[in-house]
Coordinates of C-alpha atoms in Angstrom, one line a residue:
Chain A
M4 CA 9.7 -18.7 -3.0
P5 CA 10.3 -15.1 -4.1
R6 CA 11.7 -14.7 -7.6
E7 CA 15.3 -13.5 -7.6
K8 CA 15.3 -10.3 -9.6
F9 CA 15.7 -11.1 -13.3
K10 CA 17.1 -14.6 -12.7
T11 CA 14.1 -15.7 -14.6
L12 CA 11.9 -13.4 -16.6
T13 CA 8.1 -13.2 -16.4
E14 CA 6.2 -13.5 -19.6
Q15 CA 5.6 -9.7 -19.6
M16 CA 9.3 -9.0 -19.0
F17 CA 10.3 -11.4 -21.8
Y18 CA 8.0 -9.7 -24.4
V19 CA 9.0 -6.2 -23.4
L20 CA 12.7 -7.0 -23.9
L21 CA 11.9 -8.8 -27.1
C22 CA 10.2 -5.7 -28.4
L23 CA 13.3 -3.7 -27.6
K24 CA 15.4 -5.6 -30.0
E25 CA 14.6 -2.6 -32.2
E26 CA 14.5 0.9 -30.8
C27 CA 11.0 1.8 -29.8
Y28 CA 8.9 4.1 -27.6
G29 CA 7.1 2.8 -24.5
M30 CA 3.7 3.4 -26.2
D31 CA 4.8 1.2 -29.1
I32 CA 5.6 -1.6 -26.7
L33 CA 2.0 -1.4 -25.4
D34 CA 0.8 -2.0 -28.9
R35 CA 3.4 -4.5 -30.1
V36 CA 3.2 -7.1 -27.2
P37 CA -0.5 -8.0 -27.8
A38 CA 0.1 -7.9 -31.6
M39 CA 3.1 -10.2 -31.2
T40 CA 1.3 -12.7 -29.0
D41 CA -2.1 -12.5 -30.8
G42 CA -3.6 -10.9 -27.7
R43 CA -2.4 -13.7 -25.4
V44 CA -0.1 -11.4 -23.4
K45 CA -1.1 -7.9 -22.4
V46 CA 1.1 -5.4 -20.5
G47 CA -0.6 -2.8 -18.4
S48 CA 0.7 0.8 -18.8
G49 CA 1.7 1.0 -15.1
T50 CA 3.5 -2.3 -15.2
L51 CA 5.3 -1.3 -18.4
Y52 CA 6.5 2.0 -16.8
N53 CA 7.8 0.1 -13.8
L54 CA 9.5 -2.6 -16.0
L55 CA 11.2 0.1 -18.1
E56 CA 12.5 1.8 -15.0
Q57 CA 13.8 -1.5 -13.6
F58 CA 15.4 -2.5 -16.9
L59 CA 17.1 0.9 -17.1
E60 CA 18.4 0.6 -13.6
A61 CA 19.7 -2.9 -14.2
R62 CA 21.3 -1.6 -17.5
M63 CA 19.4 -4.2 -19.5
I64 CA 18.0 -1.4 -21.8
R65 CA 19.2 2.1 -22.5
E66 CA 17.4 5.3 -23.4
T67 CA 18.1 6.3 -27.0
M68 CA 16.0 9.4 -27.5
V69 CA 13.8 11.9 -25.7
L70 CA 11.3 13.5 -28.0
G71 CA 9.1 15.9 -25.9
R72 CA 7.5 13.6 -23.4
R73 CA 8.2 10.4 -25.5
R74 CA 11.3 8.3 -24.7
S75 CA 12.7 5.5 -26.8
Y76 CA 14.7 2.6 -25.6
I77 CA 16.8 -0.3 -27.0
L78 CA 18.1 -3.5 -25.6
T79 CA 21.7 -3.5 -24.3
A80 CA 24.2 -6.4 -24.5
L81 CA 23.3 -7.3 -21.0
G82 CA 19.6 -7.3 -21.8
Q83 CA 20.2 -9.4 -24.9
E84 CA 22.1 -11.9 -22.7
M85 CA 19.2 -12.1 -20.2
L86 CA 16.8 -12.7 -23.1
E87 CA 19.0 -15.5 -24.5
R88 CA 19.3 -17.1 -21.1
E89 CA 15.5 -17.0 -20.7
Y90 CA 15.1 -18.5 -24.2
E91 CA 17.5 -21.3 -23.4
R92 CA 15.6 -22.0 -20.2
I93 CA 12.3 -22.2 -22.0
H94 CA 13.9 -24.2 -24.8
A95 CA 15.3 -26.7 -22.3
Q96 CA 11.9 -27.0 -20.7
A97 CA 10.4 -27.7 -24.1
E98 CA 13.1 -30.3 -24.9
D99 CA 12.4 -32.0 -21.5
Y100 CA 8.8 -32.2 -22.4
R101 CA 9.5 -33.7 -25.8
R102 CA 11.8 -36.3 -24.3
I103 CA 9.1 -37.4 -22.0
F104 CA 6.1 -37.2 -24.3
G105 CA 7.7 -37.3 -27.7
E106 CA 6.4 -35.3 -30.6
E107 CA 2.8 -36.5 -30.1
P108 CA 0.3 -33.7 -30.3
M109 CA -1.0 -32.4 -26.9
R110 CA -4.5 -33.4 -26.0
Chain B
M16 CA -33.4 21.5 -6.6
R17 CA -31.1 18.5 -7.1
K18 CA -27.6 18.9 -5.8
K19 CA -25.0 19.2 -8.5
K20 CA -21.9 18.6 -6.4
R21 CA -21.1 16.8 -3.3
V22 CA -18.0 16.3 -1.2
I23 CA -17.4 13.0 0.6
L24 CA -14.8 11.8 3.0
V25 CA -14.2 8.4 1.5
P26 CA -14.1 5.7 4.2
F27 CA -11.3 3.5 2.7
A28 CA -7.7 3.1 3.4
N29 CA -5.5 4.7 0.7
Y30 CA -4.1 1.3 -0.3
D31 CA -7.5 -0.4 -0.6
R32 CA -7.6 0.2 -4.4
T33 CA -10.2 -2.5 -5.2
A34 CA -12.8 -1.0 -2.7
I35 CA -12.1 2.5 -4.0
Q36 CA -12.6 1.4 -7.6
E37 CA -15.8 -0.5 -6.8
Y38 CA -17.1 2.6 -4.9
L39 CA -16.3 5.0 -7.7
E40 CA -17.9 2.7 -10.3
D41 CA -21.0 2.4 -8.2
Q42 CA -21.2 6.2 -7.8
A43 CA -20.7 6.7 -11.6
R44 CA -23.6 4.2 -12.2
K45 CA -25.7 6.4 -9.9
G46 CA -24.8 9.5 -11.8
W47 CA -22.0 10.8 -9.5
M48 CA -18.7 11.2 -11.3
L49 CA -15.5 11.8 -9.3
E50 CA -14.0 15.2 -10.1
S51 CA -11.1 15.7 -7.7
I52 CA -9.5 14.0 -4.7
D53 CA -8.2 16.1 -1.9
F54 CA -9.2 16.5 1.7
G55 CA -12.7 15.5 0.7
W56 CA -13.5 13.8 -2.6
V57 CA -15.6 16.0 -4.9
F58 CA -18.3 14.3 -7.1
R59 CA -20.3 16.0 -9.8
R60 CA -23.7 15.0 -11.0
T61 CA -23.7 13.5 -14.5
A62 CA -25.7 11.1 -16.5
P63 CA -25.3 7.6 -15.1
R64 CA -22.2 6.0 -16.7
N65 CA -21.0 2.4 -16.7
I66 CA -17.3 3.0 -16.7
R67 CA -14.2 1.3 -15.1
F68 CA -11.9 3.0 -12.6
A69 CA -8.3 2.3 -11.8
V70 CA -6.5 3.5 -8.7
C71 CA -2.7 3.5 -9.2
Y72 CA 0.2 4.6 -7.1
F73 CA 3.3 6.4 -8.3
P74 CA 5.9 6.2 -5.5
D75 CA 8.1 9.1 -6.6
A76 CA 5.2 11.6 -6.8
S77 CA 5.0 14.3 -4.1
A78 CA 2.0 16.0 -2.6
Y79 CA 3.8 19.3 -2.9
D80 CA 4.6 19.3 -6.7
P81 CA 2.6 21.9 -8.6
R82 CA 2.5 19.7 -11.7
P83 CA 3.5 16.1 -12.5
T84 CA 7.2 15.5 -12.8
S85 CA 8.5 14.4 -16.2
K86 CA 8.6 10.7 -15.1
Q87 CA 5.1 11.0 -13.6
Q88 CA 3.9 12.5 -16.9
Q89 CA 5.5 9.6 -18.8
F90 CA 3.5 7.2 -16.6
I91 CA 0.3 9.2 -17.2
D92 CA 1.0 9.3 -21.0
L93 CA 1.4 5.5 -21.1
C94 CA -1.9 5.1 -19.3
T95 CA -3.6 7.6 -21.6
H96 CA -2.3 5.7 -24.6
T97 CA -4.2 2.6 -23.5
G98 CA -7.4 4.7 -23.2
W99 CA -7.2 5.5 -19.5
V100 CA -8.2 9.1 -18.6
L101 CA -6.7 10.7 -15.5
V102 CA -9.5 12.0 -13.2
D103 CA -7.1 13.5 -10.6
S104 CA -4.1 12.7 -8.5
N105 CA -3.2 13.5 -5.0
A106 CA 0.4 12.8 -3.9
Q107 CA 1.2 9.2 -5.0
M108 CA -2.4 8.2 -5.7
H109 CA -3.7 8.5 -9.3
I110 CA -7.3 7.8 -10.3
F111 CA -8.1 7.0 -13.9
Y112 CA -11.3 5.9 -15.7
H113 CA -11.9 4.0 -18.9
T114 CA -15.0 4.0 -21.0
E115 CA -14.5 0.4 -22.4
P116 CA -16.2 -2.3 -20.4
D117 CA -13.1 -4.6 -20.2
P118 CA -9.9 -2.5 -20.7
I119 CA -6.3 -3.8 -20.2
P120 CA -5.7 -3.0 -16.5
I121 CA -3.0 -0.5 -15.7
E122 CA -1.3 -3.0 -13.4
T123 CA -0.9 -6.4 -14.9
D124 CA 1.9 -7.7 -12.6
P125 CA 0.5 -8.4 -9.1
V126 CA 4.0 -8.8 -7.6
M127 CA 5.0 -5.4 -8.8
E128 CA 1.7 -3.9 -7.8
V129 CA 1.9 -5.1 -4.2
R130 CA 5.5 -3.9 -4.0
T131 CA 4.5 -0.4 -5.3
I132 CA 1.6 -0.2 -2.9
H133 CA 3.9 -1.2 0.0
Q134 CA 6.5 1.4 -1.0
V135 CA 3.8 4.1 -1.2
T136 CA 2.1 3.1 2.1
I137 CA 5.3 3.1 4.1
K138 CA 6.2 6.5 2.5
Q139 CA 2.8 8.0 3.4
Y140 CA 2.1 6.4 6.7
G141 CA 5.3 4.9 8.2
A142 CA 6.3 8.0 10.2
L143 CA 2.7 8.9 11.0
W144 CA 2.0 5.3 12.4
I145 CA 5.1 5.5 14.6
V146 CA 4.4 9.0 15.9
M147 CA 0.7 8.2 16.6
I148 CA 1.5 5.0 18.5
I149 CA 4.2 6.6 20.6
N150 CA 1.9 9.6 21.3
C151 CA -1.0 7.4 22.4
L152 CA 1.3 5.2 24.6
L153 CA 2.8 8.3 26.2
R154 CA -0.6 9.9 26.9
I155 CA -1.9 6.6 28.4
F156 CA 1.2 5.8 30.5
L157 CA 2.3 9.2 31.5
D158 CA -1.1 10.0 32.9
C159 CA -1.2 6.7 34.9
P160 CA 0.7 8.0 38.0
T161 CA -1.7 10.9 38.4
R162 CA -4.7 8.6 37.9
A163 CA -3.3 6.1 40.4
M164 CA -2.7 8.9 42.9
Y165 CA -6.2 10.4 42.7
P166 CA -8.4 7.5 41.5
L167 CA -11.7 8.8 42.9
Q168 CA -11.1 12.2 41.4
E169 CA -10.4 10.6 38.1
L170 CA -13.3 8.2 38.1
S171 CA -15.7 11.0 39.0
S172 CA -14.4 13.4 36.4
M173 CA -16.2 13.2 33.0
D174 CA -13.4 14.9 31.1
G175 CA -10.7 12.7 32.9
I176 CA -12.5 9.5 31.8
A177 CA -13.2 10.9 28.3
M178 CA -9.6 11.8 27.7
Y179 CA -8.4 8.3 28.9
V180 CA -11.0 6.6 26.7
L181 CA -10.1 8.8 23.8
W182 CA -6.4 7.9 23.9
I183 CA -7.1 4.2 24.4
I184 CA -9.5 4.2 21.4
L185 CA -7.0 6.0 19.3
L186 CA -4.4 3.5 20.2
I187 CA -6.7 0.6 19.3
V188 CA -7.6 2.3 16.0
W189 CA -4.0 2.7 15.0
V190 CA -3.0 -0.8 16.1
I191 CA -5.9 -2.2 14.0
D192 CA -4.9 -0.1 11.1
I193 CA -1.2 -1.1 11.2
S194 CA -1.8 -4.8 11.8
Q195 CA -4.5 -5.0 9.1
Y196 CA -2.1 -3.4 6.7
F197 CA 0.8 -5.7 7.4
L198 CA -1.4 -8.8 7.5
W199 CA -2.8 -7.8 4.1
Y200 CA 0.7 -7.1 2.7
R201 CA 2.1 -10.4 3.8
K202 CA -0.8 -12.4 2.3
A203 CA -1.0 -10.2 -0.9
K204 CA 2.8 -10.7 -1.4
R205 CA 2.5 -14.5 -1.0
I206 CA -0.6 -14.8 -3.3
A207 CA 1.0 -12.6 -5.9
Q208 CA 4.2 -14.7 -6.0
D209 CA 2.5 -18.1 -5.8
K210 CA -0.7 -17.6 -7.8
G211 CA 0.1 -14.4 -9.8
A212 CA -3.1 -12.8 -8.5
F213 CA -3.9 -9.6 -6.6
Y214 CA -5.3 -10.2 -3.2
P215 CA -7.8 -7.4 -2.4
V216 CA -7.7 -5.6 1.0
K217 CA -10.1 -6.9 3.6
N218 CA -10.4 -3.8 5.7
S219 CA -12.8 -3.3 8.6
R220 CA -13.0 0.5 8.2
R221 CA -16.5 0.4 9.6
F222 CA -15.3 -0.9 13.0
Q223 CA -12.6 1.8 13.0
L224 CA -15.2 4.4 12.2
F225 CA -17.3 3.1 15.0
L226 CA -14.4 3.4 17.4
I227 CA -13.7 7.0 16.1
S228 CA -17.4 7.8 16.8
I229 CA -16.9 6.7 20.4
A230 CA -13.8 8.8 20.7
L231 CA -15.7 11.9 19.3
A232 CA -18.6 11.1 21.8
A233 CA -15.9 11.0 24.6
I234 CA -14.7 14.5 23.6
V235 CA -18.3 15.8 23.5
M236 CA -19.0 14.2 26.9
A237 CA -16.0 15.9 28.3
G238 CA -17.3 19.2 26.9
L239 CA -20.5 18.6 28.8
N240 CA -19.0 17.9 32.1
T241 CA -21.1 18.7 35.1
D242 CA -18.7 20.3 37.6
G243 CA -19.4 23.8 36.3
S244 CA -15.8 24.5 35.3
D245 CA -14.7 25.4 31.8
S246 CA -12.2 22.5 31.4
G247 CA -14.4 20.6 29.0
I248 CA -15.1 23.6 26.8
V249 CA -11.3 24.3 26.7
M250 CA -10.7 20.8 25.6
L251 CA -13.3 21.0 22.8
L252 CA -11.9 24.4 21.7
C253 CA -8.4 22.8 21.5
F254 CA -9.7 20.1 19.2
V255 CA -11.5 22.6 17.0
L256 CA -8.4 24.8 16.9
V257 CA -6.2 21.9 15.9
A258 CA -8.6 20.9 13.2
V259 CA -8.9 24.4 11.8
V260 CA -5.1 24.8 11.8
V261 CA -4.6 21.5 10.0
M262 CA -7.2 22.5 7.4
L263 CA -5.5 25.9 7.0
I264 CA -2.1 24.3 6.4
Q265 CA -3.6 22.0 3.8
W266 CA -5.3 24.9 2.1
L267 CA -2.0 26.8 2.1
T268 CA -0.2 23.8 0.5
N269 CA -2.9 23.6 -2.2
V270 CA -2.8 27.4 -2.9
M271 CA 1.0 27.1 -3.4
K272 CA 0.6 24.2 -5.7
K273 CA -1.9 26.1 -7.8
K274 CA 0.4 29.1 -7.9
G275 CA 3.1 26.8 -9.4
I276 CA 5.5 27.1 -6.5
P277 CA 8.2 24.4 -6.8
G278 CA 7.5 21.2 -4.7
G279 CA 10.7 21.6 -2.5
T280 CA 9.8 25.3 -1.7
N281 CA 6.2 24.3 -1.0
K282 CA 7.3 21.5 1.3
A283 CA 9.8 23.7 3.2
I284 CA 7.2 26.5 3.7
T285 CA 4.6 24.0 4.8
V286 CA 7.0 22.5 7.4
V287 CA 8.0 26.0 8.7
V288 CA 4.3 27.1 8.9
S289 CA 3.4 23.9 10.6
I290 CA 6.1 24.4 13.3
I291 CA 5.1 28.1 13.8
A292 CA 1.4 27.1 13.9
T293 CA 2.1 24.4 16.5
F294 CA 4.0 26.9 18.8
A295 CA 1.4 29.6 18.1
L296 CA -1.4 27.1 19.1
I297 CA 0.4 26.1 22.3
S298 CA 1.0 29.7 23.3
I299 CA -2.6 30.8 22.4
I300 CA -4.0 28.0 24.5
S301 CA -1.7 28.5 27.4
S302 CA -2.0 32.3 27.4
T303 CA -5.8 32.0 27.2
I304 CA -5.8 29.6 30.2
N305 CA -3.4 31.8 32.2
S306 CA -5.5 35.0 31.4
G307 CA -8.3 33.5 33.5
V308 CA -10.9 33.7 30.7
F309 CA -11.6 30.1 31.5
S310 CA -12.0 28.7 35.0
F311 CA -10.7 25.2 35.7
L312 CA -12.4 25.2 39.1
A313 CA -16.1 25.1 39.8
P314 CA -17.4 28.6 40.2
E315 CA -17.5 29.8 43.8
E316 CA -20.4 31.4 45.5
V317 CA -20.0 35.0 46.6
T318 CA -17.8 34.9 49.7
Y319 CA -18.7 36.3 53.0
T320 CA -16.7 37.1 56.1
C321 CA -16.7 35.5 59.4
E322 CA -15.5 37.6 62.3
H323 CA -14.0 36.3 65.5
N324 CA -11.6 37.8 68.0
D325 CA -11.1 40.9 65.8
Y326 CA -10.0 38.6 62.9
T327 CA -12.0 38.6 59.7
H328 CA -12.0 35.2 57.8
Q329 CA -13.2 34.5 54.3
A330 CA -16.3 32.4 54.4
H331 CA -18.6 30.6 51.9
R332 CA -22.3 30.0 52.3
D333 CA -22.8 27.0 50.0
A334 CA -25.8 24.8 50.6
I335 CA -24.7 21.5 52.2
P336 CA -26.9 18.5 52.9
L337 CA -25.7 17.9 56.5
R338 CA -24.7 20.5 59.0
A339 CA -23.2 20.1 62.5
E340 CA -26.4 21.7 63.9
D341 CA -28.4 18.7 62.6
L342 CA -26.4 16.6 65.0
T343 CA -26.1 18.9 67.9
G344 CA -29.7 20.1 67.9
E345 CA -28.6 23.7 67.9
I346 CA -30.4 26.3 65.8
Y347 CA -29.0 26.8 62.3
T348 CA -26.8 29.9 62.1
T349 CA -24.8 31.3 59.2
E350 CA -22.8 33.3 61.7
G351 CA -19.5 31.8 62.7
Y352 CA -19.6 29.1 60.0
S353 CA -18.3 28.8 56.5
T354 CA -19.9 26.1 54.3
Y355 CA -18.3 25.0 51.1
A356 CA -19.4 22.4 48.7
Y357 CA -17.8 21.1 45.5
G358 CA -18.0 17.9 43.5
D359 CA -17.8 16.2 40.2
S360 CA -19.7 13.4 38.6
S361 CA -19.3 10.9 35.8
F362 CA -21.5 8.1 34.6
I363 CA -19.8 5.7 36.9
L364 CA -19.1 7.7 40.1
G365 CA -19.9 11.0 41.7
Q366 CA -17.7 12.5 44.4
Y367 CA -19.1 15.4 46.5
M368 CA -17.1 17.1 49.2
Y369 CA -18.7 19.3 51.9
H370 CA -16.9 21.4 54.5
Q371 CA -18.5 23.1 57.4
T372 CA -15.8 25.0 59.2
S373 CA -16.1 27.3 62.1
C374 CA -14.0 30.4 62.8
Q375 CA -15.4 30.6 66.3
N376 CA -14.3 27.2 67.6
L377 CA -17.7 25.7 67.1
Q378 CA -18.4 22.1 66.1
E379 CA -17.3 21.5 62.5
M380 CA -17.0 18.7 60.0
N381 CA -15.9 17.8 56.6
Y382 CA -17.5 14.9 54.7
T383 CA -17.2 13.3 51.3
V384 CA -20.0 11.4 49.7
L385 CA -19.3 8.9 46.9
D386 CA -22.3 8.3 44.7
I387 CA -21.5 4.9 43.2
K388 CA -23.4 4.4 39.9
L389 CA -21.4 1.3 38.9
P390 CA -22.0 -1.3 41.6
S391 CA -18.7 -3.1 41.0
L392 CA -16.8 0.0 42.0
Y393 CA -18.3 -0.1 45.6
Y394 CA -15.6 -2.1 47.3
Y395 CA -12.8 -0.6 45.3
C396 CA -13.9 2.9 46.5
L397 CA -14.2 1.6 50.1
D398 CA -10.7 0.2 49.9
I399 CA -9.3 3.5 48.7
L400 CA -11.0 5.3 51.6
F401 CA -9.8 2.7 54.1
Y402 CA -6.1 3.1 53.2
R403 CA -6.1 6.9 52.8
D404 CA -5.6 7.6 56.5
R405 CA -3.2 6.5 59.1
G406 CA -4.5 3.9 61.6
S407 CA -7.2 1.3 61.1
Y408 CA -10.9 1.2 60.9
M409 CA -13.1 -0.8 63.2
V410 CA -16.8 -1.7 62.8
I411 CA -18.9 0.2 65.2
C412 CA -22.4 -0.4 63.7
E413 CA -23.5 -3.2 61.6
N414 CA -27.1 -3.2 60.2
R415 CA -27.9 -0.6 62.7
C416 CA -27.7 3.2 62.8
G417 CA -29.6 3.4 59.5
A418 CA -26.5 2.2 57.5
E419 CA -25.3 -1.2 56.2
I420 CA -22.1 -0.8 58.2
I421 CA -20.2 2.1 59.9
Y422 CA -16.5 2.0 60.6
Q423 CA -14.6 4.3 62.9
R424 CA -10.9 5.1 62.6
Y425 CA -8.5 4.2 65.4
A426 CA -4.9 5.5 65.7
D427 CA -2.5 4.5 68.4
G428 CA -5.3 2.7 70.1
D429 CA -7.5 5.8 70.4
P430 CA -10.8 6.3 68.5
K431 CA -10.8 9.2 66.1
A432 CA -13.7 11.3 64.9
T433 CA -13.4 9.8 61.4
Y434 CA -16.2 7.6 60.1
L435 CA -16.9 5.6 57.0
I436 CA -20.6 5.1 56.6
C437 CA -21.6 2.5 54.0
L438 CA -25.1 3.1 52.6
E439 CA -26.8 1.2 49.8
D440 CA -25.2 2.9 46.8
R441 CA -23.2 5.6 48.6
I442 CA -20.2 5.7 50.9
A443 CA -19.7 8.7 53.1
K444 CA -16.5 9.6 54.9
L445 CA -17.0 12.1 57.7
D446 CA -14.4 13.9 59.7
A447 CA -15.6 15.9 62.7
N448 CA -13.9 17.7 65.6
W449 CA -15.8 15.7 68.2
L450 CA -16.6 12.0 68.6
L451 CA -20.1 11.3 67.4
T452 CA -22.6 9.2 69.3
E453 CA -24.6 6.3 67.7
E454 CA -27.6 8.6 67.7
Q455 CA -25.8 11.3 65.8
L456 CA -24.4 8.6 63.3
T457 CA -28.0 7.5 62.7
I458 CA -28.9 11.0 61.8
V459 CA -25.9 11.3 59.5
A460 CA -26.8 8.0 57.7
S461 CA -30.5 9.0 57.4
I462 CA -29.6 12.4 55.8
L463 CA -26.8 11.2 53.5
K464 CA -28.7 8.1 52.4
D465 CA -30.9 9.9 49.9
C466 CA -30.2 13.6 50.0
P467 CA -29.7 15.3 46.6
L468 CA -25.9 15.6 45.9
S469 CA -25.5 17.9 43.0
V470 CA -23.4 21.0 43.5
D471 CA -24.8 24.3 42.2

């Protein structure tokens, strides 16, 4: 089933939005996501460019500054709402898991 | 001396990024580094390098922009930040390389990547696909009535067959190209959504290249037609002219890009020049044809005159394999007769027509000999000859008279001097101005059975 746009966020979308809690440049995001996830999640530069364009279009982020060829962005209220919704969804999934398996450590 | 540079026409679809990447990596390992991508891809000799390539697409880029737009530059900068180096870009396609053995790919979201490739492919090829399919269908179906009206002429004309084969092959090539793309797109989209993986293109470019080679062979065959006319040469010249004009327009666009002319202006000038060039080409070709530099008929022998009752008629003195005198026993004379021969031949059928006409009311005849090189065409050709004239044909000789079978035409119950003579791999149709005897038909069959048929 095709994913309805931004109804749920991919891992890459989630971390890009998370980085933009604070104002930052696109290039910073490329460095921050692997650092934030201990290298588990990597965002390609082409993918990041497309995501930023899509987030801007959906007003989930806004451009704050253009310095030469560098542009910085920050999360909007709508973007924050999307991120929270995604957090709740992941949280609910984790709760469901705990209810079934309890707190026992995963094998 | 070893070559330092080479230009290659890369045999991959533009959207087949995995094949292009593998090819470029292989070339780099062999010491050929990609330098630029344009009409042909330029490779320069370097030390062998084990590097990674990435082919990416930027949908908003234009082939006419002199330099990257600010958004395009932003995309390139992001790639550069992760260590990717831009080799070159052409329209939407961008090629980068990375010196690390396992770099972070430029595209890490297959769903987004497939969507981008689809957007770019439709932008680049959508209109072209529609125009080419319509053009091929029009050429195939608009020519059908002519081909149906003169089937023997068409089957015996090398350039007629070549043109038909050419358009059919082009249609097949385009249909394969389009269906392969959409099959790939459907599957790639599904796999990206379900499995989060990029499904590489499975493209049989080799088969398409094979078909294109046949199409080119068809054009060359048409150029080497055997009827002595210039129609094949004209067709070859047209193809060469079109190719030269396309390359000149491409060159002009590149020059404007290098001079920094804005993309919109470049595009407008290119479109205007293309329209003017198309009209100029059409008028050059038609005026050259009308000027008579090229002949579309087989060259005629020097004409003679034939005088009778104070009238002077134009006459030809072509060599023909069978003359009325062969049948009447009279002595050969060029006086009073005009003999004219013409014909055409393909690898499946030859059609040769001979006329011996008299301006002095002597015995005369016209005959056509079909040289059937493809045996399955025999009864098809016979049927065409049967139904060409009014009346019906009746068998007058079977396994006699030196032929397999001889038919004579009857109209309104009367026998006419029209005969169909079926030989082993030839069919002759003879029209005379007198009724032939069996003995004369035997002479006709024996001469036409194995006489040389080429027309000088």
